[in-house]
Amino acid sequence: MSLKTPITVAYGDGIGPEIMTATLKILTAANAPIEPEIIEVGEKLYLQGFSSGIPDSAWESLKRTKILLKGPITTPQGGGYKSLNVTLRKTLGLFANVRPCTSYAPYIKTHHPDMDLVIIRENEEGTYAGIEHQQTDEVYQCLKLVTRPGCERVIHYAFEYARKFNRKKVTCLTKDNIMKMSDGIFHQVFNEIALDYPEIQTEHFIIDIGTALVAAEPERFDVIVTSNLYGDILSDVAAQIAGSVGMAGSANVGNHVAMFEAIHGSAPTIAGKKIANPSGLLNASIQMLIHINQPETATLIENAWLRTLEDGIHTADIYSEKYSKQKANTDEFADAVIARLGQKPSHFKAVDYKQDVRAKIECYGERKKSVVKKELVGVDIFIDNPQLSPEELGAKLEKINETLQLIVITSRGLKVWPNCMIDAPYTRHCSCRFQATKDIKNLKSISHQDIIALLQQFDALGLDVIKTENLYTFDGKLGFSLAQGQ
Ligand code: NAD
């Protein structure tokens, strides 16, 4: 019986084949106990008509091996192509994206010599669900969906990761001063889960100042957990200020499958020149070896790689007259790492991954199953309104229905009726809020039939309804935001 772990390997697009060849060469030289199964995904497959860039045979390999080492992918612009990365993350349930960003001063130029942080990014939800609609000829919508189990999975993962890898602090970054519900639930779950990890220090920042602090004082951070879009932006910032976006690897982790890749893209402008830095993908493969419980090989490769950096053998992206001794191309860099297998760094602390430090952490997000009383108390009806002023619209809708009263009309979240406070309100896209009572503290239940009757009245008035959003309370608490000015 083979003791090798089967892994699925995709070379990817752009610089992908160059950096994957270099990475596999190092893995082979280190006798990594893996058995690669090569699949084709990405640009070529998109152009053959696979809208997500992946054929059935590749899914079969992934189902078998449950491990993917992947080069970067070019998503063709336009034409309805879906991002392969997002498809893989969502289909395979890869809920946590783990991105360590470390500086390697004084060998790699950086303003932040003591930087050593790990960004754990939610990987399946938020705006990256990619649910978008054009609602009028000039209004576009991207839906941000955040679920409690989604928050629980990734935040639980971040704390478990901190515990396993002996990290001392977990920082949560959200924008819950503005998005009180969708970012608010992320922050709330963070506070709840933190209680189970009393030995780990916790803090929370609003994402804007949090990002500024990462850029200015990254050494103050340890593990950061944040949502999908914020984490995507922040991890590129962090990798770049550590030295180069070409250095950082990432693990996309689920309970059953994991995918390992560099954080950077396919870098089309340098593709084929053999100058790309393979370190990001190599670091991802080190994360993979830890994940499949091959800590000795991970240790062997990482120490050889650190030694190569110390010896001043650098690819063009990290080369500097002051710190480097040799400008290596992709293959030369890989050969330099191979030549140092078995050696340890002398300046950097040598790594020594232990058998019990497995990155595989299962998190299911099933903490809270409390029964809530959900009550329908109103509806927001969004219309495409090319003609009517707020006053005209308000006058038309004020007495439209006996059960439901018009409470407020808003445009992009701002109240435009009653008592519009701005000179030239944008009213092309309006939301008309109806409730059975104006008293927000004493809302009354309504029925779906009430809403259907109201919609029929909108139709009779010739108003173009583009969508409705039901207003609920949960155990008496408002499940919707109030309009600015309401
Ligand atoms: P990019 O990360 O490919 O490149 C940004 C900059 O970093 C470029 O100057 C590039 O030359 C440089 N760079 C990146 N990796 C490098 C490396 N290993 N060595 C040396 N220099 C490196 O970002 P982009 O240009 O915005 O995107 C290019 C394509 O990659 C797009 O099609 C995008 O959709 C795709 N992309 C894919 C992934 C992925 O597969 N996970 C991630 C991000 C972007």
Coordinates of C-alpha atoms and ligand atoms in Angstrom, one line a residue:
M1 CA 0.0 0.0 0.0
S2 CA 1.3 3.5 -0.9
L3 CA 2.0 5.7 2.0
K4 CA 1.9 8.7 -0.2
T5 CA -1.0 11.2 0.1
P6 CA -2.8 11.8 -3.2
I7 CA -3.2 15.5 -3.9
T8 CA -4.8 17.3 -6.8
V9 CA -2.6 19.8 -8.6
A10 CA -3.6 22.6 -11.0
Y11 CA -0.8 24.5 -12.6
G12 CA -3.1 27.5 -13.3
D13 CA -2.6 30.4 -15.7
G14 CA 0.0 33.2 -16.3
I15 CA 3.0 32.6 -14.0
G16 CA 1.1 29.5 -12.6
P17 CA 3.0 26.8 -14.6
E18 CA 6.4 28.4 -13.8
I19 CA 5.9 28.7 -10.1
M20 CA 4.1 25.3 -9.8
T21 CA 6.9 23.5 -11.7
A22 CA 9.4 25.1 -9.3
T23 CA 7.3 24.2 -6.2
L24 CA 6.8 20.6 -7.3
K25 CA 10.5 20.3 -8.0
I26 CA 11.3 21.3 -4.4
L27 CA 8.6 19.0 -3.0
T28 CA 10.0 16.1 -5.0
A29 CA 13.6 16.8 -4.0
A30 CA 12.5 16.9 -0.3
N31 CA 10.8 13.5 -0.8
A32 CA 7.5 14.9 0.2
P33 CA 5.2 11.9 0.5
I34 CA 2.6 13.1 -1.9
E35 CA 1.2 11.7 -5.1
P36 CA 0.0 14.5 -7.4
E37 CA -2.9 14.1 -9.8
I38 CA -2.8 16.8 -12.4
I39 CA -6.0 18.6 -13.4
E40 CA -6.7 21.3 -16.0
V41 CA -8.7 24.3 -14.8
G42 CA -8.7 28.0 -15.6
E43 CA -8.5 30.1 -18.7
K44 CA -8.3 27.3 -21.3
L45 CA -11.3 25.7 -19.8
Y46 CA -13.3 28.9 -19.7
L47 CA -12.6 29.4 -23.4
Q48 CA -13.8 25.8 -24.1
G49 CA -17.2 26.8 -22.6
F50 CA -16.9 25.8 -19.0
S51 CA -18.4 28.9 -17.4
S52 CA -16.7 28.3 -14.0
G53 CA -13.4 27.1 -15.6
I54 CA -13.5 23.6 -14.2
P55 CA -14.5 20.3 -15.9
D56 CA -16.3 17.3 -14.3
S57 CA -13.1 15.2 -14.3
A58 CA -11.4 17.8 -12.1
W59 CA -14.3 17.7 -9.5
E60 CA -13.9 13.9 -9.5
S61 CA -10.2 14.2 -8.6
L62 CA -11.0 16.7 -5.9
K63 CA -13.7 14.5 -4.4
R64 CA -11.1 11.7 -4.3
T65 CA -8.1 13.5 -2.9
K66 CA -9.8 16.3 -0.9
I67 CA -6.6 18.4 -1.2
L68 CA -5.9 20.9 -4.0
L69 CA -2.6 22.7 -4.6
K70 CA -3.5 25.4 -7.2
G71 CA -1.6 27.9 -9.2
P72 CA -3.3 31.3 -9.8
I73 CA -6.1 31.6 -12.3
T74 CA -7.0 34.3 -14.8
T75 CA -10.7 34.9 -14.9
P76 CA -11.6 36.3 -18.3
Q77 CA -13.4 39.7 -18.0
G78 CA -17.1 39.9 -19.0
G79 CA -18.9 37.1 -20.9
G80 CA -20.6 35.8 -17.7
Y81 CA -17.6 33.8 -16.5
K82 CA -17.7 32.9 -12.8
S83 CA -14.5 33.1 -10.7
L84 CA -13.1 29.6 -10.4
N85 CA -11.6 30.5 -7.0
V86 CA -15.0 31.6 -5.6
T87 CA -16.7 28.6 -7.1
L88 CA -14.1 26.2 -5.5
R89 CA -14.3 27.9 -2.1
K90 CA -18.1 27.9 -2.0
T91 CA -18.7 24.4 -3.6
L92 CA -16.1 22.8 -1.4
G93 CA -17.2 24.6 1.8
L94 CA -13.7 26.2 2.3
F95 CA -14.9 28.6 4.9
A96 CA -11.6 29.9 6.3
N97 CA -8.8 31.5 4.2
V98 CA -5.6 31.5 6.3
R99 CA -3.0 34.0 5.1
P100 CA 0.2 34.3 7.2
C101 CA 2.2 37.5 6.4
T102 CA 5.7 37.6 7.8
S103 CA 8.6 40.0 7.2
Y104 CA 12.1 38.6 6.6
A105 CA 14.3 41.6 7.6
P106 CA 17.1 42.3 7.2
Y107 CA 17.2 40.1 4.1
I108 CA 14.0 41.3 2.4
K109 CA 13.4 45.0 2.3
T110 CA 10.5 46.1 4.5
H111 CA 9.7 49.0 6.9
H112 CA 8.3 46.4 9.4
P113 CA 11.0 44.0 10.5
D114 CA 9.0 42.5 13.3
M115 CA 5.9 41.8 11.4
D116 CA 4.4 38.3 11.9
L117 CA 0.7 38.1 11.6
V118 CA -2.0 35.7 10.2
I119 CA -5.1 37.0 8.5
I120 CA -8.0 34.6 8.7
R121 CA -10.6 35.7 6.2
E122 CA -14.2 34.5 5.9
N123 CA -14.2 32.8 2.5
E124 CA -17.8 32.0 1.4
E125 CA -20.1 34.9 2.2
G126 CA -20.5 38.7 2.2
T127 CA -20.3 40.5 -1.1
Y128 CA -18.3 37.6 -2.6
A129 CA -21.5 35.5 -2.8
G130 CA -21.6 37.5 -6.1
I131 CA -25.4 38.1 -6.0
E132 CA -25.8 41.2 -8.2
H133 CA -28.7 42.8 -10.0
Q134 CA -29.2 45.8 -12.2
Q135 CA -32.5 47.3 -10.9
T136 CA -33.0 50.4 -13.1
D137 CA -31.1 51.8 -16.0
E138 CA -28.8 53.5 -13.6
V139 CA -28.9 51.5 -10.3
Y140 CA -26.8 48.3 -9.6
Q141 CA -27.0 46.2 -6.5
C142 CA -24.6 43.7 -4.8
L143 CA -26.2 41.7 -2.0
K144 CA -24.1 41.2 1.1
L145 CA -25.3 38.1 2.9
V146 CA -23.8 37.2 6.3
T147 CA -25.0 34.1 8.3
R148 CA -24.5 33.4 12.0
P149 CA -23.2 29.8 11.2
G150 CA -20.8 31.4 8.7
C151 CA -19.5 33.8 11.3
E152 CA -19.3 31.0 13.9
R153 CA -17.3 28.7 11.7
V154 CA -14.6 31.2 10.7
I155 CA -14.3 32.9 14.1
H156 CA -14.2 29.5 15.9
Y157 CA -11.5 28.5 13.4
A158 CA -9.5 31.7 14.1
F159 CA -9.4 30.9 17.9
E160 CA -8.6 27.3 17.4
Y161 CA -5.8 28.3 15.0
A162 CA -4.4 30.7 17.6
R163 CA -4.5 28.0 20.3
K164 CA -2.8 25.4 18.1
F165 CA -0.1 27.6 16.8
N166 CA 0.5 29.3 20.1
R167 CA -0.6 32.7 19.1
K168 CA -1.5 35.1 21.9
K169 CA -4.1 37.5 20.4
V170 CA -7.0 37.5 18.0
T171 CA -8.2 40.8 16.5
C172 CA -11.6 41.2 14.9
L173 CA -12.1 43.8 12.2
T174 CA -15.6 44.9 11.1
K175 CA -17.5 47.9 10.0
D176 CA -20.3 47.5 12.5
N177 CA -20.6 51.2 13.2
I178 CA -22.3 51.4 9.8
M179 CA -23.5 47.9 9.0
K180 CA -24.9 47.2 12.4
M181 CA -26.6 44.0 11.4
S182 CA -24.4 42.2 8.9
D183 CA -21.1 43.3 10.4
G184 CA -22.7 43.5 13.8
I185 CA -23.4 39.7 13.9
F186 CA -19.7 39.0 13.1
H187 CA -18.6 41.2 16.0
Q188 CA -21.2 39.7 18.3
V189 CA -20.2 36.1 17.5
F190 CA -16.6 37.1 18.0
N191 CA -17.4 38.3 21.5
E192 CA -19.4 35.1 22.3
I193 CA -16.7 32.7 21.1
A194 CA -13.9 34.7 22.7
L195 CA -15.4 33.7 26.1
D196 CA -14.3 30.1 25.4
Y197 CA -10.7 31.1 25.0
P198 CA -9.8 33.0 28.2
E199 CA -6.0 32.5 27.6
I200 CA -6.2 34.4 24.3
Q201 CA -6.2 38.2 24.3
T202 CA -8.9 39.8 22.1
E203 CA -9.6 43.2 20.5
H204 CA -11.8 44.8 17.9
F205 CA -11.2 47.6 15.5
I206 CA -13.4 49.2 12.8
I207 CA -11.9 48.0 9.5
D208 CA -10.7 51.4 8.3
I209 CA -8.6 52.3 11.3
G210 CA -7.7 48.6 11.6
T211 CA -6.3 48.6 8.1
A212 CA -4.4 51.8 8.8
L213 CA -2.8 50.2 11.9
V214 CA -1.9 47.1 9.9
A215 CA -0.1 49.3 7.4
A216 CA 1.6 51.5 10.0
E217 CA 2.3 49.1 13.0
P218 CA 1.7 45.5 11.7
E219 CA 3.9 44.1 14.6
R220 CA 1.1 44.9 17.0
F221 CA -1.1 42.2 15.4
D222 CA -1.1 38.5 15.8
V223 CA -4.1 36.7 14.4
I224 CA -6.7 38.8 12.6
V225 CA -10.2 37.5 11.8
T226 CA -12.4 39.4 9.4
S227 CA -15.0 39.1 6.6
N228 CA -14.4 38.2 3.0
L229 CA -13.9 41.5 1.2
Y230 CA -12.0 43.2 4.1
G231 CA -9.7 40.2 4.5
D232 CA -9.0 40.1 0.7
I233 CA -7.9 43.7 0.6
L234 CA -6.1 43.6 4.0
S235 CA -4.1 40.5 3.2
D236 CA -2.6 42.0 0.0
V237 CA -1.7 45.1 2.0
A238 CA -0.1 43.0 4.7
A239 CA 1.8 40.8 2.2
Q240 CA 3.1 43.7 0.2
I241 CA 4.4 45.7 3.3
A242 CA 6.0 42.5 4.6
G243 CA 8.2 42.4 1.4
S244 CA 6.3 41.3 -1.6
V245 CA 2.8 40.0 -2.6
G246 CA 4.9 37.2 -4.2
M247 CA 5.9 35.7 -0.8
A248 CA 2.6 34.9 0.9
G249 CA 0.8 31.5 0.7
S250 CA -2.7 30.8 1.8
A251 CA -4.8 27.8 2.9
N252 CA -8.5 27.7 2.0
V253 CA -9.8 25.4 4.7
G254 CA -13.1 23.5 5.0
N255 CA -14.1 20.6 7.2
H256 CA -13.5 18.0 4.5
V257 CA -11.4 19.6 1.7
A258 CA -8.6 22.2 1.7
M259 CA -7.1 24.2 -1.2
F260 CA -3.6 25.7 -1.0
E261 CA -2.5 28.6 -3.2
A262 CA -0.3 31.8 -3.3
I263 CA -2.3 34.9 -2.4
H264 CA -1.2 36.7 -5.6
G265 CA -2.8 36.4 -9.0
S266 CA -1.5 35.1 -12.4
A267 CA 0.7 38.2 -13.0
P268 CA 0.1 38.1 -16.8
T269 CA 2.7 40.9 -17.4
I270 CA 5.6 38.7 -16.2
A271 CA 4.2 35.3 -17.4
G272 CA 6.6 33.3 -19.5
K273 CA 9.6 35.4 -18.4
K274 CA 10.6 32.9 -15.7
I275 CA 11.2 35.7 -13.2
A276 CA 8.3 35.1 -10.9
N277 CA 8.9 34.4 -7.2
P278 CA 7.6 30.8 -6.4
S279 CA 7.7 31.5 -2.6
G280 CA 4.0 32.2 -2.3
L281 CA 3.1 28.9 -3.7
L282 CA 5.9 27.1 -1.9
N283 CA 4.6 28.6 1.4
A284 CA 1.2 27.4 0.5
S285 CA 2.6 23.9 -0.1
I286 CA 4.3 24.0 3.3
Q287 CA 0.8 24.8 4.8
M288 CA -0.5 21.8 2.8
L289 CA 2.2 19.5 4.2
I290 CA 1.3 20.5 7.8
H291 CA -2.4 20.0 6.9
I292 CA -1.8 16.4 5.7
N293 CA 0.3 15.7 8.7
Q294 CA 3.8 15.8 7.1
P295 CA 5.4 18.2 9.5
E296 CA 8.9 16.9 9.0
T297 CA 8.9 17.7 5.3
A298 CA 7.3 21.1 6.0
T299 CA 10.1 21.8 8.4
L300 CA 12.8 20.6 6.0
I301 CA 11.5 22.8 3.2
E302 CA 10.8 26.0 5.2
N303 CA 14.2 25.9 6.8
A304 CA 15.9 25.5 3.4
W305 CA 13.8 28.4 2.0
L306 CA 14.7 30.6 5.0
R307 CA 18.3 29.8 4.4
T308 CA 18.0 30.7 0.8
L309 CA 16.6 34.1 1.7
E310 CA 19.4 34.6 4.2
D311 CA 22.0 33.7 1.6
G312 CA 20.7 36.7 -0.5
I313 CA 19.4 34.6 -3.4
H314 CA 16.4 36.6 -4.4
T315 CA 13.9 36.8 -7.3
A316 CA 13.5 40.1 -9.0
D317 CA 10.4 41.2 -6.9
I318 CA 12.5 41.1 -3.7
Y319 CA 15.9 41.9 -5.1
S320 CA 17.7 45.0 -3.8
E321 CA 21.3 46.1 -4.2
K322 CA 21.6 46.5 -0.5
Y323 CA 20.2 43.2 0.7
S324 CA 20.6 40.7 -2.1
K325 CA 23.6 38.8 -3.4
Q326 CA 22.2 37.1 -6.5
K327 CA 19.2 37.9 -8.7
A328 CA 17.7 34.4 -9.4
N329 CA 15.1 33.5 -11.9
T330 CA 12.3 31.1 -10.9
D331 CA 14.2 27.9 -11.6
E332 CA 17.5 29.1 -10.1
F333 CA 15.6 30.1 -6.9
A334 CA 14.1 26.6 -6.7
D335 CA 17.5 25.0 -7.2
A336 CA 18.9 27.2 -4.5
V337 CA 16.2 26.0 -2.0
I338 CA 16.9 22.3 -3.1
A339 CA 20.6 22.8 -2.5
R340 CA 19.9 23.9 1.0
L341 CA 17.5 21.0 2.0
G342 CA 18.8 19.8 5.3
Q343 CA 20.3 23.2 6.3
K344 CA 18.9 25.5 8.9
P345 CA 18.8 29.3 8.8
S346 CA 21.4 31.0 11.0
H347 CA 19.7 34.4 11.5
F348 CA 16.0 33.5 11.4
K349 CA 14.6 31.1 14.0
A350 CA 14.5 27.6 12.5
V351 CA 11.0 26.2 12.3
D352 CA 10.2 22.8 13.8
Y353 CA 6.7 21.7 13.1
K354 CA 5.6 18.9 15.5
Q355 CA 3.6 15.9 14.6
D356 CA 0.6 17.1 16.7
V357 CA 0.5 20.6 15.2
R358 CA -2.0 19.8 12.5
A359 CA -3.7 22.7 10.8
K360 CA -6.8 20.6 10.2
I361 CA -9.4 22.1 12.5
E362 CA -13.0 21.2 12.1
C363 CA -15.6 23.9 12.9
Y364 CA -19.3 23.5 12.2
G365 CA -20.9 26.7 13.4
E366 CA -23.7 25.2 15.4
R367 CA -23.4 27.0 18.7
K368 CA -26.7 28.7 19.1
K369 CA -30.0 27.0 18.3
S370 CA -32.3 29.2 20.4
V371 CA -35.9 29.4 19.1
V372 CA -36.8 33.0 18.1
K373 CA -40.2 34.4 17.5
K374 CA -40.2 35.8 14.0
E375 CA -43.0 38.3 13.2
L376 CA -43.8 39.9 9.9
V377 CA -44.4 43.6 10.7
G378 CA -44.0 45.5 7.4
V379 CA -42.6 45.6 4.0
D380 CA -40.2 47.8 1.9
I381 CA -41.3 48.1 -1.7
F382 CA -38.6 49.3 -4.0
I383 CA -39.6 51.0 -7.2
D384 CA -38.0 52.3 -10.4
N385 CA -39.4 55.8 -10.2
P386 CA -38.4 57.9 -13.3
Q387 CA -41.0 60.7 -12.9
L388 CA -42.6 61.4 -9.6
S389 CA -41.2 63.8 -7.0
P390 CA -41.1 62.5 -3.3
E391 CA -44.2 64.7 -2.5
E392 CA -46.1 63.3 -5.5
L393 CA -45.2 59.8 -4.7
G394 CA -46.0 60.2 -1.0
A395 CA -49.4 61.7 -1.9
K396 CA -50.2 58.7 -4.2
L397 CA -49.2 56.1 -1.6
E398 CA -50.3 57.7 1.6
K399 CA -53.9 56.4 1.4
I400 CA -53.4 53.5 -0.9
N401 CA -54.2 50.7 1.6
E402 CA -56.3 50.4 4.7
T403 CA -54.2 47.9 6.7
L404 CA -50.8 49.1 5.8
Q405 CA -49.7 52.8 6.2
L406 CA -46.9 54.5 4.3
I407 CA -44.2 55.3 7.0
V408 CA -41.3 56.6 5.0
I409 CA -39.9 56.8 1.5
T410 CA -36.2 56.5 1.2
S411 CA -33.6 56.7 -1.6
R412 CA -30.3 55.0 -1.1
G413 CA -31.1 54.8 2.6
L414 CA -31.9 58.5 3.0
K415 CA -35.4 59.7 3.9
V416 CA -37.0 61.7 1.0
W417 CA -40.6 61.6 2.3
P418 CA -42.1 63.0 4.6
N419 CA -40.2 66.3 5.0
C420 CA -37.3 65.8 2.6
M421 CA -34.4 67.7 3.9
I422 CA -32.2 67.9 0.8
D423 CA -32.7 70.1 -2.3
A424 CA -32.4 67.7 -5.1
P425 CA -33.1 64.2 -3.8
Y426 CA -32.2 61.2 -6.1
T427 CA -35.6 59.5 -6.5
R428 CA -35.1 57.2 -9.4
H429 CA -34.7 54.3 -7.0
C430 CA -37.1 54.6 -4.1
S431 CA -38.0 52.3 -1.2
C432 CA -41.5 52.8 0.2
R433 CA -41.9 51.4 3.8
F434 CA -45.3 50.2 4.9
Q435 CA -46.2 49.0 8.4
A436 CA -49.6 48.4 10.2
T437 CA -48.6 51.1 12.7
K438 CA -46.2 54.0 12.9
D439 CA -45.2 53.2 16.5
I440 CA -41.8 51.5 16.1
K441 CA -42.0 50.3 19.7
N442 CA -45.4 48.6 19.2
L443 CA -45.3 47.1 15.8
K444 CA -48.3 44.9 14.7
S445 CA -48.2 41.6 12.8
I446 CA -49.2 41.7 9.2
S447 CA -49.7 38.8 6.7
H448 CA -48.2 37.9 3.4
Q449 CA -51.7 38.5 1.9
D450 CA -51.6 42.1 3.1
I451 CA -48.4 42.6 1.1
I452 CA -49.8 40.9 -2.0
A453 CA -52.8 43.2 -1.8
L454 CA -50.5 46.2 -1.5
L455 CA -48.4 45.0 -4.5
Q456 CA -51.6 44.8 -6.6
Q457 CA -52.4 48.4 -5.7
F458 CA -48.8 49.4 -6.8
D459 CA -49.4 47.6 -10.1
A460 CA -52.8 49.3 -10.6
L461 CA -51.0 52.7 -10.1
G462 CA -48.5 51.7 -12.8
L463 CA -45.6 51.8 -10.4
D464 CA -42.6 49.5 -11.4
V465 CA -41.9 47.4 -8.4
I466 CA -38.3 46.1 -8.6
K467 CA -38.2 44.2 -5.4
T468 CA -39.7 43.8 -1.9
E469 CA -37.9 43.3 1.4
N470 CA -40.0 42.0 4.3
L471 CA -39.6 43.6 7.7
Y472 CA -39.4 41.2 10.6
T473 CA -39.0 41.4 14.3
F474 CA -37.1 38.6 16.1
D475 CA -38.2 38.1 19.7
G476 CA -39.5 41.7 19.5
K477 CA -36.2 43.1 18.3
L478 CA -36.1 45.0 15.0
G479 CA -34.7 43.0 12.1
F480 CA -34.2 46.0 9.8
S481 CA -32.4 49.3 9.9
L482 CA -34.2 52.6 10.1
A483 CA -33.7 55.1 7.4
Q484 CA -31.3 58.0 7.9
G485 CA -33.5 60.8 9.1
Q486 CA -36.5 58.5 10.0
Ligands
NAD1 P1 -1.4 39.8 -9.4 O1 -1.3 39.4 -8.0 O2 -1.4 38.8 -10.5 O3 -0.2 40.9 -9.7 C1 0.0 42.1 -9.0 C2 1.4 42.5 -9.1 O4 2.3 41.7 -8.3 C3 2.0 42.5 -10.5 O5 2.9 43.6 -10.6 C4 2.7 41.2 -10.6 O6 3.7 41.2 -11.5 C5 3.2 41.1 -9.2 N1 3.4 39.7 -8.8 C6 2.3 38.8 -8.4 N2 2.8 37.6 -8.1 C7 4.1 37.7 -8.3 C8 5.2 36.7 -8.1 N3 4.9 35.5 -7.7 N4 6.5 37.1 -8.3 C9 6.7 38.4 -8.7 N5 5.8 39.3 -8.9 C10 4.5 39.0 -8.7 O7 -2.7 40.7 -9.5 P2 -3.6 41.3 -10.8 O8 -2.6 41.8 -11.8 O9 -4.6 42.2 -10.2 O10 -4.4 40.0 -11.4 C11 -4.0 39.3 -12.5 C12 -4.9 38.1 -12.7 O11 -4.9 37.2 -11.6 C13 -6.4 38.6 -12.8 O12 -7.0 37.8 -13.9 C14 -7.0 38.2 -11.5 O13 -8.4 37.8 -11.6 C15 -6.2 36.9 -11.2 N6 -6.2 36.6 -9.7 C16 -6.2 35.3 -9.4 C17 -6.1 35.0 -8.1 C18 -6.1 33.5 -7.7 O14 -6.1 32.7 -8.6 N7 -6.1 33.1 -6.5 C19 -5.9 35.9 -7.1 C20 -5.8 37.3 -7.4 C21 -6.0 37.6 -8.8

